[in-house]
Amino acid sequence: LQTRMQSLQPDPKAQYRSVYEALKKIVLTEGFWRPLRGINVTMLGAGPAHAMYFACYEKMKKSLSDTIQHGGNSHLANGIAGSVATLLHDAVMNPAEVVKQRMQMFNSPYKSVLACVRTVQKTEGFGAFYRSYTTQLTMNVPFQAIHFITYEFMQEQINPHREYNPRSHIVSGAVAGAVAAAATTPLDVCKTLLNTQENMALSSVNISGHLSGMVNAFKTVYQLGGVSGYFRGVQARVIYQMPSTAIAWSVYEFFKYFLTKRKLEKRT
């Protein structure tokens, strides 16, 4: 839904006014499973990407907090640790995101994940899978900095003793995801344009070839949609991120609690 709603010059058959209308229209005209197209490639990359992400975050957060605030909770440390963890995460997820978004576009010519990978590599080269990497990082570094700082701040407010409390992790994760998602929507719109390279959108502003960076994408979005163009799909993005970050944090905190508890039991 987010990819479709961020389209700058959509096909007349793929114009949506709201998240509900988009979902309803896609299901009725393209089938029940159409909104989930490309999810398999996302799932394939998500496991190793998130493993590196949380391992790097936890290690860096502890080391930096010890340095900056002598073992206390430092928001600066949380932000830096989240930003560095994003570099590893996005190196794995960026190609998966390119494939997923191309498969989700209206009238996508790709029949499968493998067909999409082969066609993109053959026609545009390996670089196409990382064309939006710098934009992805430019978006995700502030996203993750805001996300981690907000999560840790929420934990300080509703779970000051930092005990395992599923409800507090879900609420904190959802709020952190919503705040970060809303703040970084303009960058996400630019990333979608770079990943999908909408032919109609580019030709309408007399751009031939491919966009190759965030600055060009920013200018193109403004030419096509003005300031409001930067916030296309903000509702879909927030709705998507809230459960996503809530689930990620609750699962992560559970395994952190479970493994720490087992470690302590072994010692005693």
C-alpha positions as CSV (number, residue, x, y, z in Angstrom):
1,L,0.0,0.0,0.0
2,Q,2.8,2.4,1.0
3,T,4.6,1.8,-2.3
4,R,1.5,2.3,-4.4
5,M,0.4,5.5,-2.5
6,Q,3.8,7.0,-2.8
7,S,3.7,6.7,-6.6
8,L,4.1,10.3,-8.0
9,Q,2.2,9.8,-11.2
10,P,0.1,6.6,-10.8
11,D,-1.8,4.8,-13.4
12,P,-5.5,6.0,-13.4
13,K,-6.5,2.5,-12.2
14,A,-4.1,2.8,-9.3
15,Q,-5.1,6.2,-7.7
16,Y,-6.1,5.9,-4.1
17,R,-7.4,8.5,-1.6
18,S,-6.9,6.6,1.6
19,V,-5.3,3.4,3.0
20,Y,-8.6,1.6,3.3
21,E,-9.6,2.5,-0.3
22,A,-6.2,1.4,-1.6
23,L,-6.5,-2.0,0.2
24,K,-10.1,-2.5,-0.9
25,K,-9.4,-1.6,-4.5
26,I,-6.2,-3.8,-4.8
27,V,-8.0,-6.8,-3.2
28,L,-11.1,-6.5,-5.5
29,T,-9.2,-5.8,-8.8
30,E,-6.0,-7.7,-8.3
31,G,-6.8,-10.5,-5.9
32,F,-6.6,-11.2,-2.1
33,W,-2.9,-12.0,-2.0
34,R,-1.7,-9.0,-4.2
35,P,-0.9,-6.7,-1.2
36,L,1.5,-9.4,0.1
37,R,3.5,-9.7,-3.1
38,G,7.3,-9.6,-2.5
39,I,6.9,-10.4,1.2
40,N,9.0,-13.6,0.7
41,V,12.1,-11.7,-0.3
42,T,11.6,-9.4,2.7
43,M,11.3,-12.4,5.1
44,L,14.5,-13.9,3.6
45,G,16.6,-10.8,4.3
46,A,15.0,-9.9,7.6
47,G,16.4,-12.7,9.7
48,P,20.2,-12.1,9.2
49,A,19.6,-8.3,8.9
50,H,17.9,-8.0,12.3
51,A,20.4,-10.4,14.0
52,M,23.3,-8.1,13.0
53,Y,21.2,-5.0,13.8
54,F,20.3,-5.8,17.4
55,A,23.7,-7.4,18.2
56,C,25.5,-4.3,17.0
57,Y,23.1,-2.0,18.8
58,E,23.4,-3.8,22.1
59,K,27.2,-4.0,22.0
60,M,27.6,-0.3,20.9
61,K,25.0,1.0,23.3
62,K,26.7,-0.6,26.3
63,S,30.2,0.5,25.3
64,L,29.2,4.1,24.5
65,S,27.0,4.5,27.6
66,D,29.9,3.4,29.8
67,T,32.1,6.0,28.1
68,I,29.6,8.9,27.9
69,Q,27.6,8.4,31.1
70,H,29.6,5.9,33.1
71,G,27.1,3.0,32.8
72,G,24.0,5.2,32.8
73,N,21.4,5.4,30.0
74,S,22.8,7.9,27.4
75,H,20.4,9.1,24.7
76,L,23.4,10.1,22.6
77,A,24.8,6.6,22.9
78,N,21.5,5.1,21.9
79,G,21.2,7.3,18.8
80,I,24.8,6.6,17.7
81,A,24.5,2.8,18.3
82,G,21.2,2.7,16.4
83,S,22.7,4.6,13.5
84,V,25.8,2.3,13.2
85,A,23.6,-0.8,13.4
86,T,21.6,0.6,10.5
87,L,24.6,0.4,8.2
88,L,24.8,-3.4,8.6
89,H,21.0,-3.9,8.4
90,D,20.5,-1.9,5.2
91,A,23.4,-3.6,3.4
92,V,21.3,-6.8,3.5
93,M,17.8,-5.3,3.2
94,N,18.3,-2.7,0.4
95,P,18.4,-5.2,-2.4
96,A,15.4,-7.0,-0.9
97,E,13.5,-3.7,-0.7
98,V,14.2,-2.9,-4.4
99,V,12.8,-6.3,-5.5
100,K,9.8,-6.0,-3.1
101,Q,8.8,-2.5,-4.3
102,R,9.2,-3.4,-8.0
103,M,6.9,-6.4,-7.5
104,Q,4.3,-4.3,-5.7
105,M,4.0,-1.6,-8.3
106,F,0.8,-1.5,-10.4
107,N,1.1,-3.7,-13.5
108,S,4.5,-5.0,-12.4
109,P,6.0,-7.1,-15.2
110,Y,7.8,-9.4,-12.8
111,K,6.3,-12.9,-12.2
112,S,8.6,-13.9,-9.4
113,V,11.4,-12.8,-7.1
114,L,14.0,-14.6,-9.2
115,A,12.6,-13.2,-12.4
116,C,12.8,-9.7,-11.0
117,V,16.4,-10.1,-9.8
118,R,17.5,-11.5,-13.1
119,T,15.8,-8.8,-15.2
120,V,17.0,-5.9,-13.1
121,Q,20.6,-7.2,-13.1
122,K,20.5,-7.9,-16.9
123,T,18.9,-4.5,-17.9
124,E,20.2,-2.1,-15.2
125,G,23.2,-3.9,-13.7
126,F,24.1,-4.9,-10.1
127,G,24.2,-1.2,-9.1
128,A,20.4,-0.9,-9.4
129,F,20.0,-2.9,-6.2
130,Y,22.0,-0.3,-4.3
131,R,20.9,2.8,-6.2
132,S,18.9,3.9,-3.2
133,Y,21.4,2.7,-0.6
134,T,22.7,6.2,0.3
135,T,19.1,7.5,0.4
136,Q,18.1,4.6,2.5
137,L,20.9,5.3,4.9
138,T,20.1,9.0,4.9
139,M,16.6,8.1,5.8
140,N,17.2,5.2,8.1
141,V,20.0,6.8,10.1
142,P,17.8,9.6,11.4
143,F,14.8,7.1,11.6
144,Q,16.8,4.7,13.8
145,A,18.3,7.5,15.9
146,I,14.8,8.9,16.6
147,H,13.4,5.3,17.0
148,F,15.9,4.2,19.6
149,I,16.0,7.4,21.5
150,T,12.2,7.5,21.6
151,Y,12.0,3.8,22.7
152,E,14.6,4.3,25.5
153,F,12.8,7.5,26.6
154,M,9.4,5.8,26.7
155,Q,11.0,2.9,28.7
156,E,12.3,5.5,31.2
157,Q,8.8,6.9,31.6
158,I,6.7,3.7,31.8
159,N,9.2,1.1,32.9
160,P,11.9,2.9,34.9
161,H,13.2,-0.2,36.6
162,R,13.9,-1.8,33.2
163,E,12.2,-5.1,34.0
164,Y,10.8,-7.4,31.4
165,N,7.3,-6.0,30.9
166,P,5.7,-7.1,27.6
167,R,3.1,-4.3,27.7
168,S,5.7,-1.5,28.2
169,H,7.8,-2.9,25.3
170,I,4.9,-3.1,22.9
171,V,3.7,0.5,23.8
172,S,7.2,1.9,23.7
173,G,8.0,0.2,20.4
174,A,4.7,1.3,18.7
175,V,5.2,5.0,19.8
176,A,8.9,5.0,18.7
177,G,7.9,3.5,15.3
178,A,5.1,6.0,14.8
179,V,7.3,9.1,15.7
180,A,10.2,8.0,13.6
181,A,8.1,7.0,10.6
182,A,6.2,10.3,10.5
183,A,9.4,12.3,10.8
184,T,11.2,10.5,7.9
185,T,8.3,10.2,5.4
186,P,9.8,12.7,2.9
187,L,13.0,10.6,2.6
188,D,10.9,7.5,2.2
189,V,9.0,9.0,-0.8
190,C,12.4,9.8,-2.4
191,K,13.6,6.2,-1.8
192,T,10.5,4.8,-3.4
193,L,11.1,6.9,-6.5
194,L,14.7,5.8,-6.7
195,N,13.8,2.1,-6.2
196,T,11.0,2.0,-8.8
197,Q,12.2,4.7,-11.3
198,E,8.7,5.6,-12.4
199,N,8.9,6.2,-16.2
200,M,5.8,8.4,-16.4
201,A,7.0,10.6,-13.5
202,L,10.5,11.1,-14.9
203,S,9.3,11.8,-18.5
204,S,6.8,14.4,-17.3
205,V,9.6,16.5,-16.0
206,N,11.9,15.8,-19.0
207,I,14.3,13.5,-17.2
208,S,15.8,10.8,-19.4
209,G,17.7,7.8,-18.1
210,H,17.8,7.1,-14.3
211,L,17.8,9.2,-11.2
212,S,21.1,8.5,-9.3
213,G,20.8,10.2,-5.9
214,M,18.8,11.7,-3.2
215,V,19.3,15.3,-4.3
216,N,17.8,14.6,-7.8
217,A,15.0,12.6,-6.2
218,F,14.2,15.5,-3.8
219,K,14.0,17.9,-6.7
220,T,11.9,15.6,-8.8
221,V,9.4,15.0,-6.0
222,Y,9.0,18.7,-5.4
223,Q,8.5,19.4,-9.2
224,L,5.8,16.8,-9.3
225,G,3.9,17.2,-6.1
226,G,5.2,20.3,-4.2
227,V,5.6,20.1,-0.4
228,S,2.6,17.8,0.0
229,G,4.4,15.3,-2.3
230,Y,6.9,14.6,0.4
231,F,4.2,13.3,2.7
232,R,2.4,11.0,0.3
233,G,1.7,7.7,2.1
234,V,2.4,9.0,5.6
235,Q,-0.6,7.3,7.1
236,A,0.3,4.0,5.5
237,R,3.9,4.3,6.7
238,V,2.9,5.1,10.3
239,I,0.3,2.2,10.3
240,Y,2.9,-0.2,8.9
241,Q,5.7,0.9,11.3
242,M,3.7,0.9,14.6
243,P,3.0,-2.9,14.7
244,S,6.3,-3.7,13.1
245,T,8.5,-1.9,15.7
246,A,6.1,-3.0,18.5
247,I,6.5,-6.7,17.5
248,A,10.3,-6.3,16.9
249,W,10.9,-4.8,20.4
250,S,8.7,-7.2,22.3
251,V,10.3,-10.3,20.6
252,Y,13.8,-8.9,21.1
253,E,13.1,-8.0,24.8
254,F,11.6,-11.5,25.4
255,F,14.7,-13.3,24.0
256,K,17.0,-10.9,25.9
257,Y,15.2,-11.6,29.1
258,F,15.0,-15.4,28.4
259,L,18.7,-15.7,27.5
260,T,19.9,-13.5,30.4
261,K,17.7,-15.5,32.9
262,R,19.2,-18.8,31.6
263,K,22.7,-17.4,31.9
264,L,22.1,-16.4,35.5
265,E,20.6,-19.8,36.3
266,K,23.6,-21.6,34.9
267,R,25.9,-19.4,37.1
268,T,24.0,-20.2,40.3
